[in-house]
Amino acid sequence: MPKRGKNYKAALEVYDRAELLEVDQAMDVVVKTAKAKFDETIEAHFRMGVDGRHADQQIRGAIVLPHGTGNTKKVLVFAKGPKAAEAEEAGADFVGAEEMAQKIQKEGWFEFDAVIATPDMMGVVGRLGKILGPKGLMPNPKSGTVTMDVAKAIQETKAGKVEYRLDKTNIIHTPIGKASFGPEKLAENFNALAAAIIKAKPAAAKGQYMKSVTVAATMGPGVKINPTKIG
């Protein structure tokens, strides 16, 4: 078991780790447990009662959080011609086509946080699936990152759009802001994300949809939320 620092141990004294809290209480606690010298990211973890191995039980989507994430994302757009010009005008950090794919493949270039592509570029982008996929960077129509409206996609991404999707253990991990946001803004971001996940409930899902929910600061312990009090 890894050794825990004094800040982590001090954070455990703030609350009872076994207690299931309501959203507002949990955000208050998670801010108090963020003891690091930097502005810690607060992340929400939803353990879902579905089996993502089945296509009809997948959960995936994207939402622009009311207060953003606190991070400025660098956006790469795969586009050509007028759409490339539109992307540059909309504030994309990098715009290109085959040459960008080559740069990623041959140079291991990853100076970007999000990828957007026009549908006609997916033949090029598709070849990067094994590289972008594991990093959660592969564009997808469901998350609005494969689109002809590149200006809107760039605007939303830079405004605090986050993607949510099941991992292999049927858990959704998504940032909901920074400790400096304070409990109220974090609660609003969390509630918006939770509502989107509830709305995305697959028809094939049976039993309890959200099995457990935890929020945690980058260096802090998990704070449990009562899943029956969400939504």
PDB file of C-alpha atoms in Angstrom:
ATOM      1  CA  MET A   1       0.000   0.000   0.000  1.00  0.00           C
ATOM      2  CA  PRO A   2       1.447   3.416  -0.943  1.00  0.00           C
ATOM      3  CA  LYS A   3       2.559   5.783   1.808  1.00  0.00           C
ATOM      4  CA  ARG A   4       0.259   8.741   2.304  1.00  0.00           C
ATOM      5  CA  GLY A   5       1.523  12.274   2.911  1.00  0.00           C
ATOM      6  CA  LYS A   6       0.606  14.425   5.899  1.00  0.00           C
ATOM      7  CA  ASN A   7      -1.863  16.490   3.839  1.00  0.00           C
ATOM      8  CA  TYR A   8      -3.728  13.338   2.819  1.00  0.00           C
ATOM      9  CA  LYS A   9      -3.833  12.117   6.421  1.00  0.00           C
ATOM     10  CA  ALA A  10      -5.019  15.519   7.617  1.00  0.00           C
ATOM     11  CA  ALA A  11      -7.760  15.462   4.997  1.00  0.00           C
ATOM     12  CA  LEU A  12      -9.093  12.199   6.412  1.00  0.00           C
ATOM     13  CA  GLU A  13      -9.755  13.954   9.719  1.00  0.00           C
ATOM     14  CA  VAL A  14     -12.209  16.359   8.052  1.00  0.00           C
ATOM     15  CA  TYR A  15     -14.939  13.751   7.492  1.00  0.00           C
ATOM     16  CA  ASP A  16     -16.036  10.138   7.877  1.00  0.00           C
ATOM     17  CA  ARG A  17     -14.944   8.275   4.726  1.00  0.00           C
ATOM     18  CA  ALA A  18     -17.715   5.699   5.097  1.00  0.00           C
ATOM     19  CA  GLU A  19     -20.513   8.278   5.176  1.00  0.00           C
ATOM     20  CA  LEU A  20     -22.635   8.852   2.062  1.00  0.00           C
ATOM     21  CA  LEU A  21     -23.066  12.608   1.713  1.00  0.00           C
ATOM     22  CA  GLU A  22     -25.438  14.797  -0.258  1.00  0.00           C
ATOM     23  CA  VAL A  23     -23.915  16.711  -3.185  1.00  0.00           C
ATOM     24  CA  ASP A  24     -23.578  20.082  -1.396  1.00  0.00           C
ATOM     25  CA  GLN A  25     -21.977  18.459   1.661  1.00  0.00           C
ATOM     26  CA  ALA A  26     -19.567  16.453  -0.496  1.00  0.00           C
ATOM     27  CA  MET A  27     -18.384  19.539  -2.390  1.00  0.00           C
ATOM     28  CA  ASP A  28     -17.770  21.364   0.874  1.00  0.00           C
ATOM     29  CA  VAL A  29     -15.677  18.444   2.135  1.00  0.00           C
ATOM     30  CA  VAL A  30     -13.737  17.914  -1.117  1.00  0.00           C
ATOM     31  CA  VAL A  31     -12.693  21.593  -1.147  1.00  0.00           C
ATOM     32  CA  LYS A  32     -11.531  21.328   2.479  1.00  0.00           C
ATOM     33  CA  THR A  33      -9.469  18.220   1.631  1.00  0.00           C
ATOM     34  CA  ALA A  34      -7.621  19.976  -1.233  1.00  0.00           C
ATOM     35  CA  LYS A  35      -4.461  20.793   0.724  1.00  0.00           C
ATOM     36  CA  ALA A  36      -1.830  20.891  -2.038  1.00  0.00           C
ATOM     37  CA  LYS A  37       0.128  24.031  -2.920  1.00  0.00           C
ATOM     38  CA  PHE A  38      -1.417  24.086  -6.412  1.00  0.00           C
ATOM     39  CA  ASP A  39      -5.052  24.499  -7.480  1.00  0.00           C
ATOM     40  CA  GLU A  40      -6.179  20.875  -7.436  1.00  0.00           C
ATOM     41  CA  THR A  41      -8.545  19.463 -10.032  1.00  0.00           C
ATOM     42  CA  ILE A  42     -11.744  17.963  -8.630  1.00  0.00           C
ATOM     43  CA  GLU A  43     -12.847  14.800 -10.400  1.00  0.00           C
ATOM     44  CA  ALA A  44     -16.099  12.842 -10.198  1.00  0.00           C
ATOM     45  CA  HIS A  45     -16.161   9.050 -10.446  1.00  0.00           C
ATOM     46  CA  PHE A  46     -19.426   7.216 -11.227  1.00  0.00           C
ATOM     47  CA  ARG A  47     -19.495   3.408 -10.909  1.00  0.00           C
ATOM     48  CA  MET A  48     -22.333   2.411 -13.191  1.00  0.00           C
ATOM     49  CA  GLY A  49     -24.665  -0.566 -13.069  1.00  0.00           C
ATOM     50  CA  VAL A  50     -24.216  -1.462 -16.733  1.00  0.00           C
ATOM     51  CA  ASP A  51     -21.930  -3.742 -18.724  1.00  0.00           C
ATOM     52  CA  GLY A  52     -20.025  -1.672 -21.280  1.00  0.00           C
ATOM     53  CA  ARG A  53     -18.969  -4.820 -23.143  1.00  0.00           C
ATOM     54  CA  HIS A  54     -22.429  -4.724 -24.708  1.00  0.00           C
ATOM     55  CA  ALA A  55     -23.007  -2.032 -27.327  1.00  0.00           C
ATOM     56  CA  ASP A  56     -26.554  -1.381 -26.073  1.00  0.00           C
ATOM     57  CA  GLN A  57     -25.236  -0.576 -22.572  1.00  0.00           C
ATOM     58  CA  GLN A  58     -22.616   1.982 -23.549  1.00  0.00           C
ATOM     59  CA  ILE A  59     -22.735   5.433 -21.964  1.00  0.00           C
ATOM     60  CA  ARG A  60     -21.007   8.243 -23.816  1.00  0.00           C
ATOM     61  CA  GLY A  61     -21.547  11.924 -24.423  1.00  0.00           C
ATOM     62  CA  ALA A  62     -20.315  15.434 -23.755  1.00  0.00           C
ATOM     63  CA  ILE A  63     -21.509  18.503 -21.885  1.00  0.00           C
ATOM     64  CA  VAL A  64     -20.374  22.092 -21.446  1.00  0.00           C
ATOM     65  CA  LEU A  65     -20.095  22.573 -17.673  1.00  0.00           C
ATOM     66  CA  PRO A  66     -21.790  25.749 -16.344  1.00  0.00           C
ATOM     67  CA  HIS A  67     -18.516  27.029 -14.882  1.00  0.00           C
ATOM     68  CA  GLY A  68     -16.045  25.292 -17.190  1.00  0.00           C
ATOM     69  CA  THR A  69     -13.199  23.105 -15.959  1.00  0.00           C
ATOM     70  CA  GLY A  70     -10.639  25.737 -14.997  1.00  0.00           C
ATOM     71  CA  ASN A  71      -8.297  24.478 -17.713  1.00  0.00           C
ATOM     72  CA  THR A  72      -7.504  26.163 -21.032  1.00  0.00           C
ATOM     73  CA  LYS A  73      -7.501  23.447 -23.674  1.00  0.00           C
ATOM     74  CA  LYS A  74      -5.307  23.446 -26.752  1.00  0.00           C
ATOM     75  CA  VAL A  75      -7.397  22.274 -29.693  1.00  0.00           C
ATOM     76  CA  LEU A  76      -6.225  20.437 -32.809  1.00  0.00           C
ATOM     77  CA  VAL A  77      -8.616  20.490 -35.774  1.00  0.00           C
ATOM     78  CA  PHE A  78      -8.369  18.176 -38.774  1.00  0.00           C
ATOM     79  CA  ALA A  79      -9.895  20.092 -41.681  1.00  0.00           C
ATOM     80  CA  LYS A  80      -9.175  21.339 -45.191  1.00  0.00           C
ATOM     81  CA  GLY A  81     -10.064  24.353 -47.299  1.00  0.00           C
ATOM     82  CA  PRO A  82     -12.808  26.687 -46.001  1.00  0.00           C
ATOM     83  CA  LYS A  83     -13.313  24.565 -42.883  1.00  0.00           C
ATOM     84  CA  ALA A  84      -9.623  24.882 -42.003  1.00  0.00           C
ATOM     85  CA  ALA A  85      -9.917  28.653 -42.373  1.00  0.00           C
ATOM     86  CA  GLU A  86     -13.055  28.598 -40.208  1.00  0.00           C
ATOM     87  CA  ALA A  87     -11.189  26.627 -37.517  1.00  0.00           C
ATOM     88  CA  GLU A  88      -8.308  29.100 -37.487  1.00  0.00           C
ATOM     89  CA  GLU A  89     -10.721  32.029 -37.230  1.00  0.00           C
ATOM     90  CA  ALA A  90     -12.559  30.318 -34.352  1.00  0.00           C
ATOM     91  CA  GLY A  91      -9.361  30.062 -32.299  1.00  0.00           C
ATOM     92  CA  ALA A  92      -8.087  26.538 -32.950  1.00  0.00           C
ATOM     93  CA  ASP A  93      -4.507  26.162 -31.735  1.00  0.00           C
ATOM     94  CA  PHE A  94      -3.500  23.783 -34.529  1.00  0.00           C
ATOM     95  CA  VAL A  95      -5.184  23.116 -37.880  1.00  0.00           C
ATOM     96  CA  GLY A  96      -4.149  20.693 -40.597  1.00  0.00           C
ATOM     97  CA  ALA A  97      -4.745  17.385 -42.339  1.00  0.00           C
ATOM     98  CA  GLU A  98      -2.370  14.594 -43.386  1.00  0.00           C
ATOM     99  CA  GLU A  99       0.687  16.535 -42.199  1.00  0.00           C
ATOM    100  CA  MET A 100      -0.720  16.642 -38.636  1.00  0.00           C
ATOM    101  CA  ALA A 101      -1.393  12.903 -38.698  1.00  0.00           C
ATOM    102  CA  GLN A 102       2.197  12.337 -39.829  1.00  0.00           C
ATOM    103  CA  LYS A 103       3.507  14.551 -37.046  1.00  0.00           C
ATOM    104  CA  ILE A 104       1.592  12.532 -34.448  1.00  0.00           C
ATOM    105  CA  GLN A 105       2.605   9.168 -35.930  1.00  0.00           C
ATOM    106  CA  LYS A 106       6.259   9.848 -36.665  1.00  0.00           C
ATOM    107  CA  GLU A 107       7.221  12.440 -34.055  1.00  0.00           C
ATOM    108  CA  GLY A 108       4.965  11.413 -31.167  1.00  0.00           C
ATOM    109  CA  TRP A 109       3.612  14.970 -31.102  1.00  0.00           C
ATOM    110  CA  PHE A 110       0.931  15.612 -28.457  1.00  0.00           C
ATOM    111  CA  GLU A 111       0.899  19.339 -27.707  1.00  0.00           C
ATOM    112  CA  PHE A 112      -2.915  19.420 -27.702  1.00  0.00           C
ATOM    113  CA  ASP A 113      -5.722  18.504 -25.279  1.00  0.00           C
ATOM    114  CA  ALA A 114      -8.645  17.935 -27.651  1.00  0.00           C
ATOM    115  CA  VAL A 115      -9.142  16.844 -31.264  1.00  0.00           C
ATOM    116  CA  ILE A 116     -11.948  17.936 -33.591  1.00  0.00           C
ATOM    117  CA  ALA A 117     -12.398  16.704 -37.160  1.00  0.00           C
ATOM    118  CA  THR A 118     -14.718  17.308 -40.087  1.00  0.00           C
ATOM    119  CA  PRO A 119     -16.401  14.080 -41.317  1.00  0.00           C
ATOM    120  CA  ASP A 120     -14.375  14.043 -44.561  1.00  0.00           C
ATOM    121  CA  MET A 121     -11.145  13.879 -42.522  1.00  0.00           C
ATOM    122  CA  MET A 122     -12.049  10.719 -40.606  1.00  0.00           C
ATOM    123  CA  GLY A 123     -10.254   8.551 -43.162  1.00  0.00           C
ATOM    124  CA  VAL A 124      -7.033  10.265 -42.095  1.00  0.00           C
ATOM    125  CA  VAL A 125      -7.887  10.500 -38.399  1.00  0.00           C
ATOM    126  CA  GLY A 126      -9.071   6.881 -38.299  1.00  0.00           C
ATOM    127  CA  ARG A 127      -5.492   5.710 -38.875  1.00  0.00           C
ATOM    128  CA  LEU A 128      -4.583   7.354 -35.557  1.00  0.00           C
ATOM    129  CA  GLY A 129      -7.143   5.340 -33.585  1.00  0.00           C
ATOM    130  CA  LYS A 130      -4.580   3.196 -31.759  1.00  0.00           C
ATOM    131  CA  ILE A 131      -2.657   6.311 -30.736  1.00  0.00           C
ATOM    132  CA  LEU A 132      -5.469   8.744 -29.912  1.00  0.00           C
ATOM    133  CA  GLY A 133      -7.959   6.184 -28.564  1.00  0.00           C
ATOM    134  CA  PRO A 134      -6.091   5.155 -25.385  1.00  0.00           C
ATOM    135  CA  LYS A 135      -5.558   8.848 -24.548  1.00  0.00           C
ATOM    136  CA  GLY A 136      -9.277   9.605 -24.908  1.00  0.00           C
ATOM    137  CA  LEU A 137      -8.557  11.973 -27.802  1.00  0.00           C
ATOM    138  CA  MET A 138     -10.264  10.186 -30.708  1.00  0.00           C
ATOM    139  CA  PRO A 139     -12.957  12.398 -32.287  1.00  0.00           C
ATOM    140  CA  ASN A 140     -16.470  10.966 -32.136  1.00  0.00           C
ATOM    141  CA  PRO A 141     -19.838  12.177 -33.481  1.00  0.00           C
ATOM    142  CA  LYS A 142     -21.542  11.382 -30.131  1.00  0.00           C
ATOM    143  CA  SER A 143     -19.305  13.838 -28.309  1.00  0.00           C
ATOM    144  CA  GLY A 144     -19.674  16.480 -31.020  1.00  0.00           C
ATOM    145  CA  THR A 145     -16.026  16.302 -32.061  1.00  0.00           C
ATOM    146  CA  VAL A 146     -16.754  14.987 -35.561  1.00  0.00           C
ATOM    147  CA  THR A 147     -18.718  17.832 -37.080  1.00  0.00           C
ATOM    148  CA  MET A 148     -18.981  20.338 -39.916  1.00  0.00           C
ATOM    149  CA  ASP A 149     -19.647  23.086 -37.364  1.00  0.00           C
ATOM    150  CA  VAL A 150     -16.027  23.323 -36.272  1.00  0.00           C
ATOM    151  CA  ALA A 151     -16.415  26.866 -34.898  1.00  0.00           C
ATOM    152  CA  LYS A 152     -19.097  25.745 -32.430  1.00  0.00           C
ATOM    153  CA  ALA A 153     -17.067  22.663 -31.420  1.00  0.00           C
ATOM    154  CA  ILE A 154     -13.977  24.791 -30.744  1.00  0.00           C
ATOM    155  CA  GLN A 155     -15.992  27.330 -28.752  1.00  0.00           C
ATOM    156  CA  GLU A 156     -17.586  24.624 -26.587  1.00  0.00           C
ATOM    157  CA  THR A 157     -14.280  22.829 -26.004  1.00  0.00           C
ATOM    158  CA  LYS A 158     -12.566  26.002 -24.874  1.00  0.00           C
ATOM    159  CA  ALA A 159     -15.593  26.990 -22.763  1.00  0.00           C
ATOM    160  CA  GLY A 160     -15.292  23.861 -20.609  1.00  0.00           C
ATOM    161  CA  LYS A 161     -16.820  20.993 -22.547  1.00  0.00           C
ATOM    162  CA  VAL A 162     -16.069  17.606 -21.008  1.00  0.00           C
ATOM    163  CA  GLU A 163     -16.637  14.125 -22.369  1.00  0.00           C
ATOM    164  CA  TYR A 164     -17.986  11.304 -20.258  1.00  0.00           C
ATOM    165  CA  ARG A 165     -17.675   7.637 -21.177  1.00  0.00           C
ATOM    166  CA  LEU A 166     -17.426   4.244 -19.512  1.00  0.00           C
ATOM    167  CA  ASP A 167     -13.978   2.793 -18.993  1.00  0.00           C
ATOM    168  CA  LYS A 168     -13.301  -0.958 -19.053  1.00  0.00           C
ATOM    169  CA  THR A 169     -14.410  -1.291 -15.416  1.00  0.00           C
ATOM    170  CA  ASN A 170     -17.747   0.486 -16.065  1.00  0.00           C
ATOM    171  CA  ILE A 171     -16.660   3.664 -14.297  1.00  0.00           C
ATOM    172  CA  ILE A 172     -16.972   7.204 -15.656  1.00  0.00           C
ATOM    173  CA  HIS A 173     -14.158   9.581 -14.606  1.00  0.00           C
ATOM    174  CA  THR A 174     -14.704  13.257 -15.395  1.00  0.00           C
ATOM    175  CA  PRO A 175     -13.183  16.523 -14.079  1.00  0.00           C
ATOM    176  CA  ILE A 176     -15.757  18.978 -12.697  1.00  0.00           C
ATOM    177  CA  GLY A 177     -13.512  21.968 -11.961  1.00  0.00           C
ATOM    178  CA  LYS A 178     -10.825  23.263  -9.621  1.00  0.00           C
ATOM    179  CA  ALA A 179     -10.757  23.510  -5.819  1.00  0.00           C
ATOM    180  CA  SER A 180     -10.673  27.304  -6.199  1.00  0.00           C
ATOM    181  CA  PHE A 181     -14.164  27.218  -7.728  1.00  0.00           C
ATOM    182  CA  GLY A 182     -15.600  26.684  -4.254  1.00  0.00           C
ATOM    183  CA  PRO A 183     -18.368  24.254  -3.200  1.00  0.00           C
ATOM    184  CA  GLU A 184     -21.274  26.052  -4.901  1.00  0.00           C
ATOM    185  CA  LYS A 185     -19.825  26.174  -8.428  1.00  0.00           C
ATOM    186  CA  LEU A 186     -18.489  22.620  -8.120  1.00  0.00           C
ATOM    187  CA  ALA A 187     -21.956  21.429  -7.068  1.00  0.00           C
ATOM    188  CA  GLU A 188     -23.521  23.139 -10.098  1.00  0.00           C
ATOM    189  CA  ASN A 189     -20.970  21.533 -12.426  1.00  0.00           C
ATOM    190  CA  PHE A 190     -21.454  18.141 -10.779  1.00  0.00           C
ATOM    191  CA  ASN A 191     -25.251  18.328 -11.010  1.00  0.00           C
ATOM    192  CA  ALA A 192     -25.082  19.269 -14.700  1.00  0.00           C
ATOM    193  CA  LEU A 193     -22.776  16.311 -15.405  1.00  0.00           C
ATOM    194  CA  ALA A 194     -24.892  13.884 -13.354  1.00  0.00           C
ATOM    195  CA  ALA A 195     -28.062  15.027 -15.167  1.00  0.00           C
ATOM    196  CA  ALA A 196     -26.391  14.385 -18.543  1.00  0.00           C
ATOM    197  CA  ILE A 197     -25.308  10.889 -17.462  1.00  0.00           C
ATOM    198  CA  ILE A 198     -28.825  10.117 -16.198  1.00  0.00           C
ATOM    199  CA  LYS A 199     -30.303  11.364 -19.480  1.00  0.00           C
ATOM    200  CA  ALA A 200     -27.887   9.079 -21.370  1.00  0.00           C
ATOM    201  CA  LYS A 201     -29.155   5.964 -19.524  1.00  0.00           C
ATOM    202  CA  PRO A 202     -29.280   3.059 -22.009  1.00  0.00           C
ATOM    203  CA  ALA A 203     -32.657   1.393 -22.501  1.00  0.00           C
ATOM    204  CA  ALA A 204     -30.956  -1.947 -21.791  1.00  0.00           C
ATOM    205  CA  ALA A 205     -29.747  -0.843 -18.321  1.00  0.00           C
ATOM    206  CA  LYS A 206     -31.337  -2.880 -15.512  1.00  0.00           C
ATOM    207  CA  GLY A 207     -31.271  -2.455 -11.730  1.00  0.00           C
ATOM    208  CA  GLN A 208     -29.483   0.409  -9.979  1.00  0.00           C
ATOM    209  CA  TYR A 209     -28.034   2.737 -12.638  1.00  0.00           C
ATOM    210  CA  MET A 210     -25.500   4.595 -10.462  1.00  0.00           C
ATOM    211  CA  LYS A 211     -23.978   2.117  -8.029  1.00  0.00           C
ATOM    212  CA  SER A 212     -21.562   4.477  -6.298  1.00  0.00           C
ATOM    213  CA  VAL A 213     -20.368   8.045  -6.765  1.00  0.00           C
ATOM    214  CA  THR A 214     -17.161   9.597  -5.424  1.00  0.00           C
ATOM    215  CA  VAL A 215     -15.504  12.987  -5.812  1.00  0.00           C
ATOM    216  CA  ALA A 216     -11.858  13.670  -5.041  1.00  0.00           C
ATOM    217  CA  ALA A 217      -9.222  16.368  -5.359  1.00  0.00           C
ATOM    218  CA  THR A 218      -6.006  15.507  -7.236  1.00  0.00           C
ATOM    219  CA  MET A 219      -4.084  14.734  -4.044  1.00  0.00           C
ATOM    220  CA  GLY A 220      -7.018  14.107  -1.719  1.00  0.00           C
ATOM    221  CA  PRO A 221      -9.043  11.095  -0.577  1.00  0.00           C
ATOM    222  CA  GLY A 222     -12.374  10.093  -2.116  1.00  0.00           C
ATOM    223  CA  VAL A 223     -15.565  11.639  -0.751  1.00  0.00           C
ATOM    224  CA  LYS A 224     -18.644   9.452  -1.234  1.00  0.00           C
ATOM    225  CA  ILE A 225     -21.960  10.824  -2.477  1.00  0.00           C
ATOM    226  CA  ASN A 226     -25.280   9.073  -1.882  1.00  0.00           C
ATOM    227  CA  PRO A 227     -26.310   8.015  -5.416  1.00  0.00           C
ATOM    228  CA  THR A 228     -29.986   7.917  -4.419  1.00  0.00           C
ATOM    229  CA  LYS A 229     -29.839  11.660  -3.695  1.00  0.00           C
ATOM    230  CA  ILE A 230     -28.681  12.554  -7.223  1.00  0.00           C
ATOM    231  CA  GLY A 231     -31.066  13.856  -9.844  1.00  0.00           C
TER     232      GLY A 231
END
